[in-house]
Amino acid sequence: MRFIKIPSRLLSGLSPSGNKLFSRLVHDSRVLQHYAQAANKSSTNDKPFDKILIANRGEIACRVMRTCRDMGIATVAIHSEADNNSVHTLMADEAVCVGPAPSSQSYLNMPVIVEAIKATGAQAVHPGYGFLSENKEFAKFLAANNTAFIGPGTFAIDAMGDKLKSKQIAMNAKVNTIPGFDGVVEDADHAVKIAGEIGYPVMIKASAGGGGKGMRIAWNEKETRDGFRFSSQEAASSFGDDRLLVEKFIDTPRHIEMQIIADSFGNTLWLNERECSIQRRNQKVVEEAPSTFLDANTRRAMGEQAVALAKAVNYKSAGTVEFLVDSKKNFYFLEMNTRLQVEHPVTEYITGLDLVREMIMVAAGHPLSITQEDVGINGWAVECRVYAENPYKSFGLPSIGRLSRYVEPTHIPNVRVDSGVREGSEISMYYDPMISKLVTYGKDRTEALSTMCSALDNYVIRGVTHNVPLCHEVLRHPDFIKGDISTNFLNEVYPNGFTGKQLSGEEHKHLCAIACAFYARQRLMGQTFLNQTRLPQMGKVMDTLEVQVKLEEKTVTALVKSNDNAYEVSLNGSDVINVSSDWSLSSPTQTLSVNSGSPFTVQCVNSSATGSYQIQFDGTVFDLEVISLTAANLRAHMPVKVPEDQSLVLRSPMPGTVLSVSCAVGDKVAEGQEVCVIEAMKMQNSLCVSRDGRVKSIHCKEKESLGEGDLILELE
């Protein structure tokens, strides 16, 4: 690997180090076969480019590099100082540091990135998604400097990046659009007036950008005013453009998008749809292709309208046209993303295409490798976005930290993991908290979902809180299995917030028995010394243990009997449960069988000498306690700690930066009053007090960084 230093007049302090990492893109056999046949038909096997710079980070940078490596193209990574030793930095053939950790000073720093292009001699730039991927000025600058932009032309970026322009173009192209106000909203009063004319509920959203940022749903005047304030601030922060528009909010819609691809030879194709209705805060969590909802006629109509829109802006490259679909299969244009979409792998699976490869070839002036007649639907694919988030707080507030243990479930057939992390990687507050995109494939939806649940069970992520429990529960919910979903799914299924898996009575017993088996196995290991026959053992090895187990405030007694690799657990002297496994306590996962049933995987996330266990079962981590009956009897003499009155304090629910504090010491505040706004991952979060009181003390100030749980203020 070669590291390049940018001139000190633009940047200083380049000091990355590390060894080159190798990773692979998991293609199914149809992808490999398709491009082998295309290569045989081609009159030349020359590389479209010798070197490509990837103007991004994390999993998408690694994803692009894998295809470049398959094509024999050298790659250049850009990275911030915080990403000196990130996977994408070490994976590239060359790496250039482009600035400090904040993205505005690094990944959005166009002058420094252009210097990196010149210093490395890169012939083309792939922008990935986010950052500069939909920045027309960046694309213009590359064109002026004879560097290929692996994406659409500047006119398409400009037209589709502005929601006001794109809606008008869509209407002219006879694409179905949502009723709303077609101009720019001037201020909060103007927003309230428009909302009253359209009729509540309304959607307030940024004219520029996407990804759920700068979007608010309003059901009344107060929410409209608050929505205008937060949406305009988020839009300015994320996109540098605070213009907003207001349109009718379609209640209980589905979010279904159409993948398109186009070249410079007049070929524009639609590559079928992706169902993206499982969302929190307008950001997707689970995606699949195809959709259970669309019939062939609706699919074709959506595809043809998506193509018509792309042709209206002379589109060239991969792009996505997003639609809202109501219960009667009426669909309405939402926006067009002029870049590679996060969830593109599910389309690759069902079509057999490598979309990054197609983008590179189109940017080099080659035609598409397929025609519309070649596009079909082969099987089913599901994607879970695995985030470093706490799903028990608003379905996912960011979590930061180091991945102390990390094992991807790629040993399972038909599992693909697009990630940009490894064991030891840092999940930073400066960037999106995505850990990976976990993708599974099957001959049908049932097989794809079953494989996904197995992959989630075998996915080892330690050191940060993650959203695997939420993904697992969504996939197993009866309504999701039936395909009865909408963008309101999470709020409707979990109206009081997500609480994890709810154990049935039988599952409660089984999990208690599993914890007893872990306890007995660890006791056995502590009493023996492998291959040390001359060392004394710690007393007689006990074949039977009497213990007390506590799970979810329910306590039971258990008698545990050992029989080779199996344990017979009798709960409360009646229920007898047999737990068997090829025990390997050093492994982060354990495949078990209960009562000789089908094997399944659990994870013993943590255990302590005091009998505390954390066991991940069906995605959710449960806290259990297993102690001897003697210890249980002595516990009655231990003092009980009185918990802190949390109603008198306000703590940060996530790591972030304080944008504003709207109260002072001595102020009277009312229940539900906003007292602080915190920005995390470019999303603004309003924090309110939970009771009436007077502000006793304030422990933070504007622009100060907070960690999860940090004290913000106290009341009296």
XYZ file of C-alpha atoms in Angstrom:
716
model
C 0.000 0.000 0.000
C 1.116 3.518 -0.785
C 0.091 6.447 1.420
C -0.016 9.884 -0.185
C 0.502 13.126 1.678
C -1.514 16.172 0.701
C 0.461 19.448 0.530
C 0.687 21.151 3.925
C -0.979 24.274 2.594
C -4.171 22.206 2.477
C -3.612 19.593 5.120
C -1.089 18.287 7.609
C -0.719 15.405 10.001
C -0.913 12.337 7.766
C 0.216 9.315 9.761
C -1.830 6.228 8.872
C -0.326 2.798 9.225
C -1.355 -0.828 8.919
C -1.345 -3.819 6.663
C -3.436 -4.285 3.592
C -6.626 -6.223 4.162
C -8.300 -8.455 1.655
C -12.014 -8.994 1.455
C -14.356 -10.499 -1.067
C -17.686 -9.755 -2.610
C -20.019 -12.720 -2.298
C -21.614 -13.274 -5.701
C -23.990 -16.080 -6.429
C -23.034 -18.227 -9.417
C -25.387 -16.339 -11.768
C -23.400 -13.105 -11.316
C -20.118 -14.800 -12.178
C -21.686 -16.629 -15.108
C -23.277 -13.460 -16.476
C -20.010 -11.502 -16.590
C -18.026 -14.458 -17.897
C -20.422 -14.658 -20.845
C -20.282 -10.875 -21.321
C -16.476 -10.981 -21.399
C -16.515 -13.726 -24.036
C -18.825 -11.663 -26.242
C -16.823 -8.450 -25.809
C -14.405 -7.462 -28.535
C -11.929 -6.222 -25.906
C -11.035 -7.138 -22.352
C -9.280 -3.841 -21.628
C -9.939 -2.270 -18.236
C -12.250 0.764 -18.416
C -9.940 2.629 -15.983
C -6.527 1.937 -14.495
C -7.216 3.640 -11.182
C -10.370 4.774 -9.350
C -10.588 6.977 -6.252
C -13.495 6.183 -3.919
C -14.731 9.406 -2.330
C -16.351 7.711 0.637
C -15.675 5.552 3.674
C -16.863 2.443 5.471
C -18.813 -0.394 3.914
C -19.663 1.319 0.627
C -16.008 2.193 -0.021
C -15.083 -1.461 0.607
C -17.964 -2.586 -1.616
C -16.722 -0.517 -4.559
C -13.137 -1.677 -4.004
C -14.166 -5.341 -4.234
C -15.624 -4.877 -7.693
C -12.615 -2.807 -8.767
C -10.343 -5.630 -7.620
C -12.420 -8.146 -9.604
C -11.966 -5.911 -12.656
C -8.222 -5.454 -12.098
C -8.557 -1.741 -11.348
C -6.296 -0.097 -8.751
C -8.071 1.813 -5.975
C -7.420 4.940 -3.930
C -9.063 5.487 -0.549
C -9.568 8.840 1.101
C -9.861 8.938 4.863
C -10.090 11.278 7.813
C -7.641 11.246 10.691
C -10.199 9.228 12.661
C -10.175 6.603 9.898
C -6.398 6.185 9.680
C -6.653 2.456 10.352
C -10.155 1.779 9.083
C -10.794 -1.228 6.875
C -11.428 0.807 3.720
C -8.174 2.727 4.274
C -6.110 -0.447 4.552
C -7.965 -2.289 1.804
C -7.106 0.184 -0.973
C -3.922 0.158 -3.040
C -3.290 3.780 -2.034
C -4.694 5.947 0.736
C -4.851 9.713 1.232
C -5.701 11.523 4.456
C -8.058 14.398 3.661
C -8.582 16.050 7.029
C -9.777 15.835 10.643
C -12.631 13.630 11.835
C -15.627 15.936 11.144
C -16.945 15.113 7.667
C -17.199 18.808 6.758
C -13.408 19.001 7.089
C -12.613 15.693 5.376
C -15.086 13.682 3.318
C -16.881 16.854 2.200
C -13.669 18.841 1.678
C -13.681 19.144 -2.122
C -10.388 21.057 -2.592
C -8.426 18.448 -0.634
C -10.154 15.546 -2.400
C -9.302 17.095 -5.778
C -5.669 17.352 -4.649
C -5.820 13.660 -3.787
C -7.087 12.850 -7.269
C -4.233 14.781 -8.845
C -1.597 13.334 -6.498
C -2.613 9.743 -7.179
C -3.418 10.059 -10.869
C -6.894 8.574 -10.452
C -8.837 8.611 -13.722
C -12.288 8.292 -12.189
C -14.117 8.831 -8.899
C -16.853 6.665 -7.418
C -18.747 8.688 -4.785
C -20.648 5.818 -3.116
C -23.715 7.199 -1.314
C -24.006 10.192 0.992
C -21.232 12.790 1.296
C -20.533 14.174 -2.237
C -22.461 11.528 -4.188
C -25.257 13.941 -5.150
C -23.248 17.167 -5.193
C -23.466 18.720 -8.653
C -20.545 21.069 -7.991
C -18.278 18.115 -7.276
C -19.363 16.400 -10.489
C -18.801 19.640 -12.445
C -15.332 20.088 -10.989
C -14.358 16.542 -11.938
C -15.606 17.041 -15.480
C -13.628 20.287 -15.777
C -10.503 18.422 -14.673
C -10.944 15.529 -17.098
C -11.807 13.035 -14.356
C -14.725 10.690 -14.869
C -17.538 10.843 -12.326
C -19.019 7.379 -11.851
C -22.567 8.589 -11.646
C -25.088 10.622 -13.648
C -24.557 13.985 -15.336
C -24.759 17.270 -13.452
C -28.137 18.189 -14.946
C -29.727 15.010 -13.596
C -28.101 15.490 -10.184
C -29.310 19.087 -10.001
C -32.826 18.359 -11.259
C -33.475 15.309 -9.112
C -31.610 16.641 -6.074
C -34.057 19.509 -5.748
C -37.445 18.132 -4.704
C -39.245 21.153 -6.120
C -37.649 20.754 -9.557
C -37.920 16.975 -9.536
C -41.618 17.054 -8.764
C -42.294 19.418 -11.643
C -40.208 17.304 -14.033
C -42.032 14.192 -12.833
C -45.396 15.805 -13.522
C -44.254 16.795 -17.013
C -43.080 13.212 -17.611
C -46.545 11.962 -16.594
C -45.249 10.340 -13.413
C -47.792 10.122 -10.581
C -47.045 12.750 -7.886
C -48.288 13.513 -4.362
C -50.636 16.498 -3.943
C -48.939 19.438 -2.240
C -47.525 22.956 -2.443
C -45.154 23.279 -5.389
C -43.169 26.279 -4.127
C -40.664 27.007 -1.354
C -42.052 27.412 2.177
C -41.069 30.858 3.443
C -41.426 30.487 7.222
C -43.339 28.642 9.947
C -46.477 30.760 9.440
C -46.408 29.989 5.734
C -46.035 26.280 6.525
C -49.074 26.390 8.816
C -51.118 28.158 6.118
C -50.145 25.588 3.467
C -50.847 22.672 5.810
C -54.301 24.061 6.523
C -55.040 24.303 2.798
C -53.749 20.814 1.985
C -55.268 19.205 5.078
C -53.520 17.332 7.869
C -51.461 15.227 8.115
C -48.666 16.784 6.048
C -45.042 15.945 5.377
C -42.481 18.737 5.820
C -39.225 17.853 4.106
C -36.009 19.324 2.816
C -35.944 20.300 -0.823
C -32.370 19.026 -1.114
C -30.969 15.715 0.088
C -32.668 12.637 1.455
C -31.950 9.686 3.735
C -34.698 10.694 6.175
C -32.908 13.881 7.246
C -34.901 17.114 7.306
C -38.240 15.292 7.299
C -41.100 15.669 9.791
C -44.734 14.551 9.841
C -47.168 17.096 11.280
C -50.698 16.354 12.459
C -51.517 19.828 13.811
C -50.308 23.439 13.885
C -47.861 22.970 16.775
C -46.201 20.010 15.084
C -46.033 22.007 11.851
C -44.162 24.851 13.548
C -41.812 22.446 15.345
C -41.350 20.452 12.158
C -40.436 23.558 10.177
C -37.822 24.528 12.782
C -36.130 21.136 13.045
C -36.383 20.256 9.354
C -34.842 23.526 8.228
C -31.985 23.191 10.739
C -31.285 19.573 9.761
C -31.454 20.450 6.062
C -28.971 23.271 6.502
C -26.644 21.068 8.543
C -26.803 18.026 6.252
C -27.159 19.571 2.791
C -26.260 23.246 3.131
C -29.746 24.126 1.870
C -32.576 24.928 4.308
C -35.389 25.185 1.728
C -38.457 23.125 2.612
C -41.596 21.940 0.892
C -44.924 20.715 2.271
C -47.065 17.987 0.752
C -49.890 15.687 1.748
C -48.778 12.823 3.966
C -50.178 9.515 2.751
C -51.152 7.595 5.874
C -50.141 3.907 6.184
C -48.270 3.828 2.861
C -45.702 1.382 1.605
C -42.295 2.663 0.528
C -41.393 0.826 -2.669
C -38.572 1.915 -4.944
C -37.535 1.028 -8.475
C -33.895 0.459 -9.417
C -32.928 1.860 -12.820
C -29.727 1.727 -14.846
C -28.926 3.714 -18.000
C -26.048 4.169 -20.423
C -25.003 6.722 -23.069
C -26.507 4.698 -25.914
C -30.161 5.346 -25.121
C -30.643 2.214 -23.014
C -32.571 2.800 -19.796
C -33.775 -0.242 -17.856
C -35.807 -0.877 -14.734
C -34.399 -3.679 -12.596
C -37.487 -4.426 -10.500
C -38.496 -3.079 -7.132
C -37.322 -3.115 -3.539
C -39.718 -3.086 -0.589
C -38.393 -0.596 1.990
C -41.376 -0.015 4.277
C -39.755 -1.059 7.569
C -38.376 2.278 8.749
C -37.688 4.300 11.857
C -37.517 8.098 11.650
C -37.883 7.851 7.845
C -34.719 5.730 7.585
C -34.873 2.155 6.341
C -34.075 -0.855 8.533
C -35.176 -3.926 6.545
C -35.425 -4.158 2.754
C -36.329 -6.963 0.396
C -36.670 -7.700 -3.296
C -39.108 -8.263 -4.794
C -42.112 -6.863 -2.912
C -44.896 -9.156 -1.719
C -47.419 -6.446 -2.629
C -46.885 -5.716 -6.303
C -48.473 -7.641 -9.145
C -46.879 -7.836 -12.585
C -48.949 -4.987 -14.033
C -48.227 -2.562 -11.179
C -44.541 -3.518 -11.272
C -44.342 -2.776 -14.975
C -46.218 0.531 -14.613
C -43.866 1.681 -11.847
C -40.842 0.562 -13.844
C -41.972 2.364 -16.982
C -42.673 5.595 -15.066
C -39.238 5.359 -13.420
C -37.639 4.976 -16.845
C -39.669 7.910 -18.211
C -38.397 10.117 -15.393
C -34.798 9.020 -15.952
C -35.045 9.763 -19.667
C -36.537 13.189 -18.912
C -33.233 14.199 -17.277
C -30.970 12.287 -19.694
C -29.923 9.962 -16.890
C -26.794 7.783 -17.221
C -25.688 5.383 -14.438
C -27.477 3.587 -11.604
C -30.273 5.402 -9.798
C -33.384 4.777 -7.750
C -36.878 6.202 -8.111
C -38.800 6.014 -4.840
C -42.583 5.720 -4.642
C -45.219 5.734 -1.930
C -47.879 3.082 -2.572
C -51.304 3.078 -0.934
C -53.485 0.105 -0.040
C -55.123 0.134 -3.486
C -51.752 -0.019 -5.268
C -51.896 3.613 -6.358
C -48.302 4.823 -6.407
C -46.857 8.332 -6.159
C -43.386 9.684 -6.917
C -41.450 10.500 -3.762
C -37.906 11.299 -4.926
C -35.080 10.085 -7.107
C -31.703 9.200 -5.639
C -29.022 9.898 -8.232
C -26.506 7.478 -6.775
C -25.970 3.891 -5.750
C -28.532 3.040 -3.098
C -27.601 1.531 0.269
C -29.854 -1.469 -0.332
C -28.607 -2.283 -3.850
C -27.378 -5.806 -2.881
C -30.912 -7.256 -2.831
C -31.356 -6.192 -6.459
C -28.002 -7.721 -7.353
C -29.092 -11.029 -5.885
C -32.405 -11.351 -7.762
C -31.064 -10.036 -11.114
C -27.557 -11.518 -11.102
C -25.994 -8.112 -11.841
C -23.087 -6.252 -10.253
C -24.420 -2.694 -10.202
C -21.053 -1.165 -9.318
C -19.490 -2.858 -12.336
C -22.291 -1.567 -14.581
C -21.750 1.961 -13.229
C -18.019 1.805 -13.936
C -18.532 0.522 -17.471
C -21.165 3.180 -18.233
C -18.874 5.926 -16.921
C -16.160 4.649 -19.275
C -18.527 4.939 -22.238
C -19.574 1.298 -22.579
C -23.141 0.076 -23.125
C -25.037 -1.932 -20.534
C -24.338 -5.670 -20.514
C -28.060 -6.526 -20.611
C -31.353 -5.492 -22.191
C -34.776 -5.111 -20.573
C -35.732 -8.576 -21.834
C -32.848 -10.070 -19.849
C -34.110 -8.657 -16.540
C -36.044 -11.118 -14.441
C -36.712 -12.022 -10.820
C -34.739 -15.031 -9.672
C -35.416 -15.938 -6.044
C -35.777 -13.602 -3.072
C -33.323 -11.424 -1.149
C -33.607 -9.686 2.240
C -31.330 -7.057 3.766
C -31.041 -5.944 7.383
C -29.125 -2.759 8.106
C -27.154 -3.606 11.218
C -26.567 -0.409 13.178
C -24.672 0.464 16.344
C -27.881 1.705 17.892
C -29.973 1.067 20.971
C -33.288 -0.255 19.584
C -34.962 0.162 22.976
C -34.683 3.955 22.647
C -36.908 5.368 19.883
C -36.249 2.209 17.813
C -32.574 3.109 17.578
C -30.510 5.914 19.074
C -26.788 5.868 18.158
C -24.274 3.929 20.214
C -20.531 4.459 19.995
C -17.615 2.334 21.104
C -15.092 -0.281 20.018
C -16.008 -3.643 18.518
C -14.330 -5.797 21.154
C -15.417 -8.971 19.377
C -16.768 -9.208 15.870
C -17.572 -12.285 13.769
C -19.652 -12.124 10.588
C -21.912 -15.121 9.795
C -20.471 -15.717 6.318
C -20.044 -19.438 7.009
C -23.791 -19.800 6.368
C -24.661 -20.447 2.674
C -26.354 -17.589 0.781
C -25.269 -14.953 3.307
C -23.501 -11.771 2.206
C -22.125 -9.149 4.588
C -21.160 -5.735 3.215
C -19.169 -4.117 6.007
C -16.342 -1.706 6.602
C -15.387 -2.805 10.090
C -13.436 -5.576 11.790
C -12.765 -6.650 15.343
C -11.234 -3.643 17.109
C -12.865 -1.044 14.836
C -14.220 2.116 16.424
C -17.825 3.204 15.881
C -17.465 6.976 15.957
C -19.945 9.719 16.740
C -18.775 11.561 13.627
C -20.305 9.214 11.053
C -23.316 7.042 10.328
C -23.562 4.237 12.930
C -24.021 1.470 10.368
C -21.966 -1.641 11.137
C -22.917 -3.614 8.047
C -25.568 -4.642 5.578
C -26.532 -8.263 6.214
C -28.058 -9.812 3.099
C -29.537 -13.281 2.579
C -30.862 -15.044 -0.495
C -33.265 -17.934 -1.052
C -35.259 -19.605 -3.763
C -38.326 -17.979 -2.161
C -39.151 -15.520 0.623
C -39.558 -18.190 3.290
C -36.059 -19.509 2.678
C -34.508 -16.027 2.557
C -36.162 -15.036 5.873
C -35.153 -18.306 7.553
C -31.543 -17.819 6.474
C -31.627 -14.221 7.740
C -32.821 -15.285 11.199
C -30.042 -17.878 11.347
C -27.490 -15.273 10.230
C -28.644 -12.826 12.924
C -28.352 -15.552 15.577
C -24.767 -16.252 14.465
C -23.700 -12.606 14.077
C -21.304 -11.783 16.935
C -21.143 -8.059 17.799
C -19.677 -7.071 21.150
C -18.601 -3.699 22.526
C -21.487 -1.607 21.183
C -25.251 -1.782 21.480
C -26.796 -2.921 18.184
C -30.191 -3.364 16.543
C -30.065 -7.121 15.909
C -32.916 -7.674 18.433
C -35.196 -5.318 16.470
C -34.332 -6.880 13.102
C -34.943 -10.373 14.470
C -38.325 -9.515 15.942
C -39.492 -7.746 12.782
C -38.642 -10.781 10.645
C -40.566 -13.134 12.960
C -43.650 -10.958 13.361
C -46.782 -12.566 11.825
C -47.746 -9.387 9.922
C -44.293 -9.109 8.358
C -44.320 -12.781 7.412
C -47.708 -12.238 5.705
C -46.348 -9.126 3.975
C -48.905 -6.922 5.724
C -46.652 -3.914 6.347
C -46.430 -0.149 5.912
C -44.034 2.632 6.874
C -45.959 2.795 10.184
C -45.144 -0.828 10.994
C -42.823 -0.205 13.954
C -45.054 2.406 15.584
C -48.150 0.236 15.147
C -46.600 -3.022 16.338
C -44.684 -1.382 19.204
C -46.824 1.643 20.203
C -45.038 1.914 23.558
C -41.580 1.362 22.123
C -39.600 -1.756 21.331
C -39.007 -4.022 24.324
C -37.323 -7.024 22.716
C -38.534 -10.580 22.375
C -41.429 -11.545 24.635
C -40.821 -15.051 25.947
C -43.605 -17.609 25.981
C -43.954 -19.809 29.047
C -42.160 -22.679 27.296
C -39.357 -20.419 26.068
C -38.913 -19.016 29.580
C -38.352 -22.546 30.924
C -35.993 -23.442 28.079
C -33.880 -20.323 28.585
C -33.632 -21.004 32.336
C -32.467 -24.537 31.540
C -29.900 -23.234 29.040
C -28.477 -20.854 31.650
C -28.246 -23.749 34.118
C -26.367 -25.802 31.525
C -23.865 -22.970 30.966
C -23.439 -22.634 34.736
C -22.837 -26.366 35.211
C -20.436 -26.534 32.285
C -18.382 -23.634 33.643
C -18.304 -25.212 37.117
C -17.054 -28.468 35.583
C -14.297 -26.636 33.688
C -13.260 -24.861 36.892
C -12.820 -28.174 38.700
C -10.593 -29.961 36.189
C -7.161 -29.424 34.661
C -6.622 -30.679 31.127
C -3.629 -33.069 30.746
C -2.381 -32.288 34.288
C -2.983 -35.579 36.112
C -0.519 -34.818 38.929
C -2.280 -31.601 39.973
C -4.994 -32.040 42.607
C -8.581 -31.303 41.607
C -10.717 -28.768 43.435
C -12.603 -31.314 45.466
C -14.900 -33.994 44.105
C -16.460 -33.284 40.718
C -20.182 -32.910 41.390
C -22.600 -34.569 38.982
C -25.619 -32.790 40.481
C -26.058 -29.107 41.325
C -28.870 -27.369 43.181
C -29.313 -23.783 41.968
C -31.705 -20.860 41.843
C -32.416 -19.186 38.498
C -33.844 -15.697 38.015
C -35.182 -14.467 34.674
C -37.483 -11.475 34.115
C -38.262 -11.088 37.847
C -39.345 -14.737 38.042
C -37.296 -17.067 40.260
C -37.248 -20.867 40.077
C -35.167 -23.591 41.702
C -33.407 -26.160 39.549
C -31.659 -29.477 39.920
C -28.959 -29.899 37.254
C -27.588 -33.363 36.429
C -24.601 -33.880 34.118
C -24.488 -36.625 31.485
C -21.464 -36.183 29.171
C -22.383 -33.308 26.792
C -25.989 -33.147 27.967
C -27.602 -31.674 31.061
C -30.890 -32.693 32.601
C -32.493 -29.702 34.290
C -35.475 -30.135 36.610
C -37.262 -26.824 37.267
C -39.216 -26.498 40.521
C -39.108 -30.293 40.846
C -41.467 -30.868 37.919
C -40.456 -29.705 34.419
C -37.531 -31.785 33.142
C -35.586 -30.252 30.242
C -32.592 -31.806 28.487
C -29.992 -29.441 27.006
C -27.301 -30.932 24.762
C -24.470 -29.442 22.714
C -20.928 -29.962 21.528
C -19.848 -27.519 24.202
C -17.127 -25.005 23.396
C -17.276 -22.164 25.886
C -14.443 -20.353 24.111
C -16.676 -19.930 21.038
C -18.886 -16.824 20.981
C -21.805 -18.890 19.657
C -23.217 -22.172 20.918
C -25.483 -24.497 18.933
C -27.868 -26.288 21.285
C -30.686 -28.762 21.209
C -33.475 -28.784 23.802
C -35.315 -32.037 24.432
C -33.755 -33.509 21.260
C -35.464 -30.865 19.127
C -34.053 -28.955 16.153
C -30.690 -27.311 16.880
C -30.548 -23.536 17.299
C -27.879 -20.983 18.144
C -27.503 -18.849 21.261
C -24.715 -16.572 22.422
C -23.424 -16.359 25.979
C -22.598 -12.676 25.708
C -21.336 -12.350 29.251
C -20.995 -14.340 32.463
C -19.512 -13.530 35.851
C -18.305 -15.342 38.956
C -21.343 -13.983 40.820
C -23.704 -15.950 38.572
C -24.829 -13.186 36.224
C -25.421 -14.280 32.629
C -26.349 -12.441 29.452
C -27.635 -14.861 26.834
C -28.702 -13.827 23.342
C -31.727 -15.889 22.346
C -33.669 -15.211 19.120
C -31.783 -11.929 18.758
C -32.597 -10.473 22.189
C -30.095 -10.461 25.060
C -31.660 -11.644 28.321
C -30.218 -11.060 31.794
C -30.277 -14.133 34.019
C -28.835 -15.057 37.370
C -27.830 -18.595 38.356
C -26.547 -19.075 41.925
C -26.301 -21.975 44.334
C -29.146 -22.491 46.790
C -26.729 -21.695 49.625
C -25.930 -18.271 48.093
C -29.638 -17.681 47.468
C -30.486 -18.303 51.125
C -27.745 -15.931 52.288
C -28.968 -13.161 49.954
C -31.902 -12.451 52.255
C -29.412 -10.815 54.638
C -28.008 -8.408 51.986
C -29.128 -4.718 51.958
C -31.141 -3.517 48.950
C -29.842 -0.507 47.001
C -32.419 2.271 46.580
C -32.598 3.359 42.900
C -32.053 7.009 41.919
C -35.137 9.155 41.275
C -34.689 9.652 37.527
C -37.568 12.153 37.259
C -35.363 14.847 38.822
C -32.540 14.493 36.297
C -32.237 14.626 32.522
C -29.524 12.496 30.935
C -28.418 12.293 27.336
C -30.098 9.272 25.675
C -27.313 9.065 23.082
C -23.827 10.367 22.286
C -23.963 13.679 20.445
C -23.317 17.409 20.410
C -25.368 20.015 22.302
C -26.929 22.413 19.794
C -28.900 24.507 22.253
C -29.949 24.766 25.906
C -33.246 26.619 26.270
C -33.366 27.123 30.031
C -31.245 28.575 32.839
C -30.639 27.766 36.488
C -33.636 28.909 38.511
C -36.130 28.708 35.614
C -39.466 26.998 36.178
C -40.139 24.243 33.635
C -43.266 22.232 32.892
C -43.647 18.564 32.069
C -42.934 17.979 28.355
C -41.099 21.311 27.920
C -38.093 21.284 25.596
C -34.911 22.203 27.457
C -32.154 20.959 25.165
C -31.485 19.916 21.547
C -28.798 17.344 20.775
C -27.448 16.517 17.328
C -26.397 12.908 16.740
C -25.381 11.589 13.317
C -26.769 14.816 11.752
C -30.217 14.199 13.261
C -31.573 16.732 15.752
C -33.270 15.421 18.889
C -35.417 17.544 21.192
C -35.085 16.597 24.873
C -37.876 17.428 27.318
C -38.289 17.211 31.088
C -40.611 14.534 32.478
C -42.083 16.582 35.335
C -42.738 20.112 36.574
C -39.967 21.731 38.595
C -37.279 24.359 38.892
C -33.868 23.999 37.246
C -31.338 23.310 40.010
C -28.207 22.947 37.852
C -27.131 22.610 34.215
C -24.181 20.358 33.395
C -23.588 21.088 29.705
C -23.272 23.968 27.264
C -23.673 24.566 23.538
C -21.254 22.744 21.199
C -20.174 20.423 24.004
C -19.931 16.682 23.247
C -21.965 14.313 25.396
C -21.819 10.579 25.904
C -24.801 8.326 26.425
C -26.049 8.748 29.994
C -24.200 12.021 30.649
C -26.040 14.355 33.023
C -27.622 17.385 31.304
C -29.564 19.069 34.123
C -31.095 18.549 37.558
C -34.470 19.711 38.865
C -35.682 20.508 42.350
